């Protein structure tokens, strides 16, 4: 087994060490990485899409990713490159609008308990695509996932990337996304983090082109002794670029969560606008919730907004539903599902939305 000692997922600007938010430590040992024998691509044969093994495009990928800040740490980024056992180069032809979502389904089991995936998504000018990557686990032993996904949206391209994580209670999930958006391009991220014992994720977007747009919609759920560390960064480089970060979550039992959301307006990004908001429902007095909304500004003519809301469940809503005959548990489950629904509705596959809802309802049985 391998142990990476250095800290991961650093916040862009460090703050007081005693807050415990500057970075995080991977608590699990990294197991020996064997091959991943399953075929994850379940959908994606539409004309205009090319899906090939990323190892066939190493030189092309290395050239394009030089400007990308990928990985939750340099050590983990290098680990993924060295130990990758699955990964695809997904290319969308210029001007192609792909109507059917491309779906990658990864499931860890007894024969495949480890996954190290490396993906690169290249959307050529004025193309559009939706890509879903779903991570699940049926392992009875400790499953381990670490991955990097890089996205390049060229001029006028639109990419919808959806990542869903519903791994087993004892598993470890480390995932990083890096993206570059050219002029008038758009990337929408929908990130759903529901399982694993420890989750460490980052999503870093560079809006380099004029009128580029980047959005992050995040959903998380912590119970038992889960630890969640999320680090989202939207860097405005192009003029009149737009960004938003929206995160919603629920914490109960002894779970812990750190949310770091950064809007970075660098010099030259005049006319840009960004906003971020996070809403967390606390269902236990023993949870630990930390949120760091960060705004960095090197340009005068920009507009940024941030807001964080943390609190218990709305007692008025709870009383209203219980007065209509629902039990305490049923009423709480309904309120939480309603809070999550705006983000879940961004997933275009009904079967996956239903699976997530069922998974959540099962996990909420003891609220």
CSV table of C-alpha atoms in Angstrom, one decimal:
chain,number,residue,atom,x,y,z
A,1,UNK,CA,0.0,0.0,0.0
A,2,UNK,CA,1.1,3.6,-0.7
A,3,UNK,CA,0.7,6.6,1.5
A,4,UNK,CA,0.7,10.2,0.2
A,5,UNK,CA,1.8,12.3,3.1
A,6,UNK,CA,1.3,15.8,1.7
A,7,UNK,CA,-1.9,17.7,2.3
A,8,UNK,CA,-4.4,18.0,-0.5
A,9,UNK,CA,-7.1,20.3,-1.8
A,10,UNK,CA,-5.5,23.6,-0.7
A,11,UNK,CA,-7.6,26.8,-0.5
A,12,UNK,CA,-6.3,29.4,-3.0
A,13,UNK,CA,-5.4,31.9,-0.2
A,14,UNK,CA,-4.5,30.4,3.2
A,15,UNK,CA,-6.3,31.5,6.3
A,16,UNK,CA,-5.8,30.8,10.1
A,17,UNK,CA,-4.5,27.2,10.5
A,18,UNK,CA,-6.7,26.5,13.5
A,19,UNK,CA,-9.8,26.8,11.3
A,20,UNK,CA,-8.8,23.5,9.6
A,21,UNK,CA,-9.8,24.6,6.1
A,22,UNK,CA,-6.5,25.4,4.4
A,23,UNK,CA,-6.2,21.8,3.1
A,24,UNK,CA,-7.1,18.2,4.0
A,25,UNK,CA,-5.3,14.9,4.5
A,26,UNK,CA,-6.2,11.7,2.8
A,27,UNK,CA,-6.8,9.3,5.7
A,28,UNK,CA,-6.9,6.0,3.8
A,29,UNK,CA,-3.9,4.2,2.6
A,30,UNK,CA,-3.8,3.9,-1.2
A,31,UNK,CA,-4.2,0.2,-2.1
A,32,UNK,CA,-2.3,-1.6,-4.8
A,33,UNK,CA,-3.9,-0.6,-8.1
A,34,UNK,CA,-4.9,-3.4,-10.4
A,35,UNK,CA,-6.7,-3.2,-13.8
A,36,UNK,CA,-10.3,-2.2,-14.1
A,37,UNK,CA,-11.9,-4.9,-16.2
A,38,UNK,CA,-15.4,-3.5,-16.8
A,39,UNK,CA,-16.6,-1.5,-19.8
A,40,UNK,CA,-17.9,1.8,-18.4
A,41,UNK,CA,-19.2,3.4,-21.6
A,42,UNK,CA,-22.9,2.5,-21.7
A,43,UNK,CA,-24.1,5.3,-24.0
A,44,UNK,CA,-22.4,7.5,-26.5
A,45,UNK,CA,-22.4,6.2,-30.1
A,46,UNK,CA,-24.1,9.2,-31.7
A,47,UNK,CA,-22.4,10.5,-34.9
A,48,UNK,CA,-20.1,13.4,-34.2
A,49,UNK,CA,-18.6,11.9,-31.0
A,50,UNK,CA,-15.3,10.0,-30.8
A,51,UNK,CA,-14.6,8.1,-27.6
A,52,UNK,CA,-11.2,6.4,-27.4
A,53,UNK,CA,-8.6,5.3,-24.9
A,54,UNK,CA,-6.9,8.3,-23.5
A,55,UNK,CA,-3.5,6.6,-23.7
A,56,UNK,CA,-3.7,6.9,-27.5
A,57,UNK,CA,-3.7,10.7,-27.2
A,58,UNK,CA,-1.1,11.3,-24.6
A,59,UNK,CA,0.9,13.8,-26.7
A,60,UNK,CA,-2.2,15.8,-27.6
A,61,UNK,CA,-3.5,15.8,-24.1
A,62,UNK,CA,-0.2,16.8,-22.6
A,63,UNK,CA,-0.1,19.8,-24.9
A,64,UNK,CA,-3.6,21.0,-24.0
A,65,UNK,CA,-3.5,20.4,-20.3
A,66,UNK,CA,-0.4,22.5,-19.7
A,67,UNK,CA,-2.6,25.5,-18.7
A,68,UNK,CA,-4.9,23.4,-16.6
A,69,UNK,CA,-4.6,23.1,-12.8
A,70,UNK,CA,-5.7,19.5,-12.4
A,71,UNK,CA,-5.7,17.3,-9.3
A,72,UNK,CA,-6.3,17.9,-5.6
A,73,UNK,CA,-2.5,17.9,-5.2
A,74,UNK,CA,0.6,17.5,-7.4
A,75,UNK,CA,1.3,14.1,-5.9
A,76,UNK,CA,-2.2,12.9,-6.6
A,77,UNK,CA,-2.2,14.2,-10.1
A,78,UNK,CA,1.1,12.4,-10.8
A,79,UNK,CA,-0.4,9.3,-9.1
A,80,UNK,CA,-3.3,9.3,-11.5
A,81,UNK,CA,-1.1,9.6,-14.5
A,82,UNK,CA,1.1,6.8,-13.3
A,83,UNK,CA,-1.6,4.4,-12.1
A,84,UNK,CA,-4.5,5.1,-14.5
A,85,UNK,CA,-6.5,1.9,-15.1
A,86,UNK,CA,-9.3,3.5,-17.1
A,87,UNK,CA,-9.8,6.7,-19.0
A,88,UNK,CA,-11.2,8.2,-22.3
A,89,UNK,CA,-10.5,11.0,-24.7
A,90,UNK,CA,-14.0,12.3,-25.7
A,91,UNK,CA,-14.0,14.5,-28.7
A,92,UNK,CA,-17.0,16.4,-30.1
A,93,UNK,CA,-16.8,17.5,-33.7
A,94,UNK,CA,-17.2,21.2,-34.6
A,95,UNK,CA,-20.8,22.4,-34.9
A,96,UNK,CA,-22.2,19.0,-33.7
A,97,UNK,CA,-25.1,19.1,-31.2
A,98,UNK,CA,-25.2,15.8,-29.4
A,99,UNK,CA,-28.7,15.1,-28.2
A,100,UNK,CA,-28.1,11.8,-26.4
A,101,UNK,CA,-26.1,12.0,-23.1
A,102,UNK,CA,-22.8,10.1,-23.1
A,103,UNK,CA,-22.8,7.9,-20.0
A,104,UNK,CA,-19.9,6.3,-18.2
A,105,UNK,CA,-20.9,3.9,-15.4
A,106,UNK,CA,-18.1,2.9,-13.0
A,107,UNK,CA,-19.0,0.3,-10.4
A,108,UNK,CA,-16.4,-1.0,-7.8
A,109,UNK,CA,-16.9,-4.6,-6.8
A,110,UNK,CA,-14.9,-7.5,-5.3
A,111,UNK,CA,-13.0,-8.1,-8.6
A,112,UNK,CA,-12.5,-4.3,-9.3
A,113,UNK,CA,-12.1,-2.6,-5.9
A,114,UNK,CA,-9.9,0.2,-7.2
A,115,UNK,CA,-10.4,2.8,-9.9
A,116,UNK,CA,-8.0,5.4,-11.2
A,117,UNK,CA,-9.6,7.2,-14.1
A,118,UNK,CA,-8.2,10.0,-16.3
A,119,UNK,CA,-10.5,11.7,-18.9
A,120,UNK,CA,-10.2,14.5,-21.3
A,121,UNK,CA,-13.2,16.1,-23.0
A,122,UNK,CA,-12.6,18.3,-26.0
A,123,UNK,CA,-15.6,20.2,-27.4
A,124,UNK,CA,-14.8,21.9,-30.7
A,125,UNK,CA,-16.2,25.2,-31.7
A,126,UNK,CA,-20.0,25.6,-31.5
A,127,UNK,CA,-20.6,22.0,-30.4
A,128,UNK,CA,-22.7,20.8,-27.5
A,129,UNK,CA,-22.7,17.7,-25.4
A,130,UNK,CA,-23.9,16.2,-22.1
A,131,UNK,CA,-21.6,13.7,-20.3
A,132,UNK,CA,-22.6,11.8,-17.2
A,133,UNK,CA,-20.0,9.9,-15.1
A,134,UNK,CA,-21.6,7.8,-12.3
A,135,UNK,CA,-19.5,6.1,-9.6
A,136,UNK,CA,-21.1,3.3,-7.5
A,137,UNK,CA,-19.8,0.5,-5.4
A,138,UNK,CA,-20.9,-2.9,-4.2
A,139,UNK,CA,-17.6,-3.7,-2.4
A,140,UNK,CA,-17.6,-5.4,1.0
A,141,UNK,CA,-14.0,-4.3,1.5
A,142,UNK,CA,-12.6,-0.8,1.2
A,143,UNK,CA,-13.1,0.5,-2.3
A,144,UNK,CA,-10.8,3.3,-3.6
A,145,UNK,CA,-11.3,5.9,-6.4
A,146,UNK,CA,-9.1,8.7,-7.6
A,147,UNK,CA,-9.7,10.5,-10.9
A,148,UNK,CA,-9.0,13.5,-12.9
A,149,UNK,CA,-11.3,14.9,-15.6
A,150,UNK,CA,-10.2,17.8,-17.9
A,151,UNK,CA,-12.5,19.8,-20.1
A,152,UNK,CA,-11.8,22.2,-22.9
A,153,UNK,CA,-14.7,24.1,-24.4
A,154,UNK,CA,-13.7,25.9,-27.5
A,155,UNK,CA,-15.3,29.0,-28.9
A,156,UNK,CA,-19.1,28.8,-28.6
A,157,UNK,CA,-19.0,25.2,-27.3
A,158,UNK,CA,-21.4,24.0,-24.6
A,159,UNK,CA,-20.5,21.2,-22.2
A,160,UNK,CA,-22.8,19.8,-19.5
A,161,UNK,CA,-20.8,17.5,-17.2
A,162,UNK,CA,-22.6,15.6,-14.5
A,163,UNK,CA,-20.8,13.6,-11.9
A,164,UNK,CA,-22.6,11.4,-9.4
A,165,UNK,CA,-20.9,9.6,-6.5
A,166,UNK,CA,-22.9,6.9,-4.6
A,167,UNK,CA,-20.1,4.7,-3.3
A,168,UNK,CA,-20.2,2.4,-0.3
A,169,UNK,CA,-19.9,3.6,3.3
A,170,UNK,CA,-16.3,2.5,3.8
A,171,UNK,CA,-14.9,3.7,0.4
A,172,UNK,CA,-12.6,6.6,-0.4
A,173,UNK,CA,-13.4,9.0,-3.2
A,174,UNK,CA,-10.9,11.6,-4.5
A,175,UNK,CA,-11.9,13.5,-7.7
A,176,UNK,CA,-10.6,16.5,-9.5
A,177,UNK,CA,-12.0,18.5,-12.5
A,178,UNK,CA,-10.1,21.1,-14.4
A,179,UNK,CA,-11.7,23.2,-17.2
A,180,UNK,CA,-10.9,25.9,-19.7
A,181,UNK,CA,-13.6,27.9,-21.5
A,182,UNK,CA,-12.9,29.9,-24.6
A,183,UNK,CA,-14.8,32.9,-26.0
A,184,UNK,CA,-18.6,32.5,-25.7
A,185,UNK,CA,-18.2,28.9,-24.5
A,186,UNK,CA,-20.1,27.4,-21.6
A,187,UNK,CA,-19.5,24.6,-19.1
A,188,UNK,CA,-22.2,23.5,-16.6
A,189,UNK,CA,-21.1,21.2,-13.8
A,190,UNK,CA,-23.6,19.2,-11.8
A,191,UNK,CA,-21.8,17.4,-8.9
A,192,UNK,CA,-23.6,15.0,-6.6
A,193,UNK,CA,-21.6,13.7,-3.6
A,194,UNK,CA,-23.6,11.2,-1.6
A,195,UNK,CA,-21.5,8.3,-0.5
A,196,UNK,CA,-17.9,7.2,0.6
A,197,UNK,CA,-16.4,7.5,4.0
A,198,UNK,CA,-14.1,10.3,2.9
A,199,UNK,CA,-14.7,12.5,-0.1
A,200,UNK,CA,-12.1,15.0,-1.4
A,201,UNK,CA,-13.2,16.9,-4.6
A,202,UNK,CA,-12.1,19.9,-6.5
A,203,UNK,CA,-13.4,21.7,-9.5
A,204,UNK,CA,-11.3,24.5,-11.0
A,205,UNK,CA,-12.5,26.5,-14.0
A,206,UNK,CA,-10.7,29.1,-16.0
A,207,UNK,CA,-13.0,31.4,-18.0
A,208,UNK,CA,-10.3,32.7,-20.5
A,209,UNK,CA,-12.6,33.9,-23.3
A,210,UNK,CA,-14.8,36.9,-23.5
A,211,UNK,CA,-18.4,36.1,-22.7
A,212,UNK,CA,-17.5,32.7,-21.4
A,213,UNK,CA,-19.8,31.1,-18.8
A,214,UNK,CA,-19.1,28.6,-16.0
A,215,UNK,CA,-21.6,27.2,-13.5
A,216,UNK,CA,-21.3,24.7,-10.7
A,217,UNK,CA,-24.3,23.1,-9.0
A,218,UNK,CA,-23.3,20.9,-6.1
A,219,UNK,CA,-25.3,18.5,-3.9
A,220,UNK,CA,-23.8,16.7,-0.9
A,221,UNK,CA,-25.1,14.5,2.0
A,222,UNK,CA,-23.1,13.6,5.1
A,223,UNK,CA,-24.2,11.1,7.8
A,224,UNK,CA,-22.5,8.7,10.2
A,225,UNK,CA,-18.8,9.6,10.3
A,226,UNK,CA,-18.3,10.8,6.7
A,227,UNK,CA,-15.9,13.5,5.9
A,228,UNK,CA,-16.4,15.8,2.9
A,229,UNK,CA,-13.9,18.4,1.5
A,230,UNK,CA,-15.0,20.4,-1.5
A,231,UNK,CA,-12.9,23.0,-3.3
A,232,UNK,CA,-14.5,25.0,-6.2
A,233,UNK,CA,-12.6,27.8,-8.0
A,234,UNK,CA,-14.0,30.0,-10.8
A,235,UNK,CA,-11.2,32.1,-12.3
A,236,UNK,CA,-12.3,35.0,-14.5
A,237,UNK,CA,-9.7,35.9,-17.1
A,238,UNK,CA,-11.8,37.0,-20.1
A,239,UNK,CA,-13.8,40.1,-20.2
A,240,UNK,CA,-17.6,40.0,-19.5
A,241,UNK,CA,-17.4,36.4,-18.3
A,242,UNK,CA,-20.0,34.9,-16.0
A,243,UNK,CA,-19.8,32.3,-13.2
A,244,UNK,CA,-21.9,30.9,-10.5
A,245,UNK,CA,-21.5,28.3,-7.7
A,246,UNK,CA,-24.5,26.8,-6.0
A,247,UNK,CA,-24.1,24.2,-3.3
A,248,UNK,CA,-26.8,22.5,-1.2
A,249,UNK,CA,-26.3,19.9,1.5
A,250,UNK,CA,-27.5,18.0,4.6
A,251,UNK,CA,-25.3,17.0,7.5
A,252,UNK,CA,-26.3,14.7,10.4
A,253,UNK,CA,-24.8,12.3,13.0
A,254,UNK,CA,-21.0,13.0,13.3
A,255,UNK,CA,-20.3,13.9,9.8
A,256,UNK,CA,-17.9,16.7,8.8
A,257,UNK,CA,-17.8,19.0,5.8
A,258,UNK,CA,-15.6,21.7,4.5
A,259,UNK,CA,-16.8,23.8,1.6
A,260,UNK,CA,-14.4,26.2,-0.1
A,261,UNK,CA,-15.9,28.3,-2.9
A,262,UNK,CA,-13.7,30.9,-4.7
A,263,UNK,CA,-14.5,33.6,-7.2
A,264,UNK,CA,-11.2,35.0,-8.6
A,265,UNK,CA,-11.3,38.1,-10.8
A,266,UNK,CA,-7.9,38.6,-12.3
A,267,UNK,CA,-6.7,41.7,-14.0
A,268,UNK,CA,-8.2,42.0,-17.5
A,269,UNK,CA,-11.6,40.5,-16.6
A,270,UNK,CA,-13.5,43.7,-16.7
A,271,UNK,CA,-17.2,43.5,-16.9
A,272,UNK,CA,-17.3,40.0,-15.4
A,273,UNK,CA,-19.8,38.8,-12.9
A,274,UNK,CA,-19.8,36.0,-10.4
A,275,UNK,CA,-21.9,34.7,-7.6
A,276,UNK,CA,-21.8,31.9,-5.1
A,277,UNK,CA,-24.2,30.6,-2.5
A,278,UNK,CA,-24.3,27.6,-0.2
A,279,UNK,CA,-27.2,26.3,1.9
A,280,UNK,CA,-26.6,23.6,4.6
A,281,UNK,CA,-29.2,21.9,6.7
A,282,UNK,CA,-27.9,20.6,10.1
A,283,UNK,CA,-29.9,17.8,11.5
A,284,UNK,CA,-27.6,16.9,14.4
A,285,UNK,CA,-25.8,19.0,17.1
A,286,UNK,CA,-22.7,16.8,16.7
A,287,UNK,CA,-21.9,17.6,13.0
A,288,UNK,CA,-19.0,19.9,12.1
A,289,UNK,CA,-19.7,22.3,9.3
A,290,UNK,CA,-17.2,24.8,7.8
A,291,UNK,CA,-17.8,27.1,4.8
A,292,UNK,CA,-15.3,29.5,3.3
A,293,UNK,CA,-16.8,31.7,0.6
A,294,UNK,CA,-13.8,33.5,-0.9
A,295,UNK,CA,-13.6,36.4,-3.3
A,296,UNK,CA,-10.4,37.6,-4.9
A,297,UNK,CA,-10.3,40.7,-7.0
A,298,UNK,CA,-7.5,42.1,-9.2
A,299,UNK,CA,-9.8,44.1,-11.5
A,300,UNK,CA,-12.0,47.1,-10.7
A,301,UNK,CA,-15.0,46.8,-13.0
A,302,UNK,CA,-16.4,43.5,-11.8
A,303,UNK,CA,-19.3,42.3,-9.8
A,304,UNK,CA,-19.2,39.5,-7.2
A,305,UNK,CA,-21.7,38.1,-4.7
A,306,UNK,CA,-21.5,35.4,-2.1
A,307,UNK,CA,-23.8,34.1,0.6
A,308,UNK,CA,-23.7,31.2,3.0
A,309,UNK,CA,-26.7,30.0,5.0
A,310,UNK,CA,-26.5,27.3,7.7
A,311,UNK,CA,-29.2,26.2,10.1
A,312,UNK,CA,-31.7,23.7,11.3
A,313,UNK,CA,-34.7,22.6,9.4
A,314,UNK,CA,-37.5,25.2,9.0
A,315,UNK,CA,-39.8,24.4,12.0
A,316,UNK,CA,-42.8,26.1,10.3
A,317,UNK,CA,-42.6,23.8,7.2
A,318,UNK,CA,-42.1,20.8,9.5
A,319,UNK,CA,-45.2,21.7,11.6
A,320,UNK,CA,-47.3,22.3,8.5
A,321,UNK,CA,-46.5,18.9,7.0
A,322,UNK,CA,-47.0,17.1,10.2
A,323,UNK,CA,-50.3,18.8,10.7
A,324,UNK,CA,-51.3,17.2,7.4
A,325,UNK,CA,-50.7,13.7,8.7
A,326,UNK,CA,-47.0,13.1,7.9
A,327,UNK,CA,-44.8,11.6,10.6
A,328,UNK,CA,-41.7,13.6,11.8
A,329,UNK,CA,-39.4,11.4,9.6
A,330,UNK,CA,-41.6,11.6,6.6
A,331,UNK,CA,-41.9,15.4,6.8
A,332,UNK,CA,-38.1,15.8,7.2
A,333,UNK,CA,-37.5,13.6,4.2
A,334,UNK,CA,-40.0,15.5,2.1
A,335,UNK,CA,-38.4,18.9,3.0
A,336,UNK,CA,-34.9,17.6,2.2
A,337,UNK,CA,-36.0,16.1,-1.1
A,338,UNK,CA,-37.6,19.4,-2.0
A,339,UNK,CA,-34.3,21.3,-1.3
A,340,UNK,CA,-32.4,18.9,-3.5
A,341,UNK,CA,-34.8,18.8,-6.3
A,342,UNK,CA,-33.7,21.9,-8.2
A,343,UNK,CA,-30.2,20.4,-8.7
A,344,UNK,CA,-31.4,16.9,-9.3
A,345,UNK,CA,-33.7,18.2,-12.1
A,346,UNK,CA,-30.5,19.2,-14.0
A,347,UNK,CA,-29.8,15.5,-14.6
A,348,UNK,CA,-31.5,14.6,-17.9
A,349,UNK,CA,-31.8,10.9,-17.4
A,350,UNK,CA,-34.9,9.9,-15.5
A,351,UNK,CA,-33.6,6.5,-14.4
A,352,UNK,CA,-30.5,8.1,-12.8
A,353,UNK,CA,-32.6,10.7,-11.0
A,354,UNK,CA,-34.9,8.0,-9.6
A,355,UNK,CA,-31.9,6.0,-8.5
A,356,UNK,CA,-30.5,9.0,-6.6
A,357,UNK,CA,-33.9,9.7,-5.0
A,358,UNK,CA,-34.2,6.1,-3.8
A,359,UNK,CA,-30.6,6.2,-2.5
A,360,UNK,CA,-31.3,9.4,-0.6
A,361,UNK,CA,-34.6,8.2,0.9
A,362,UNK,CA,-32.9,5.0,2.2
A,363,UNK,CA,-30.1,7.1,3.8
A,364,UNK,CA,-32.6,9.5,5.3
A,365,UNK,CA,-34.5,6.7,7.2
A,366,UNK,CA,-33.1,7.7,10.5
A,367,UNK,CA,-33.3,11.5,10.4
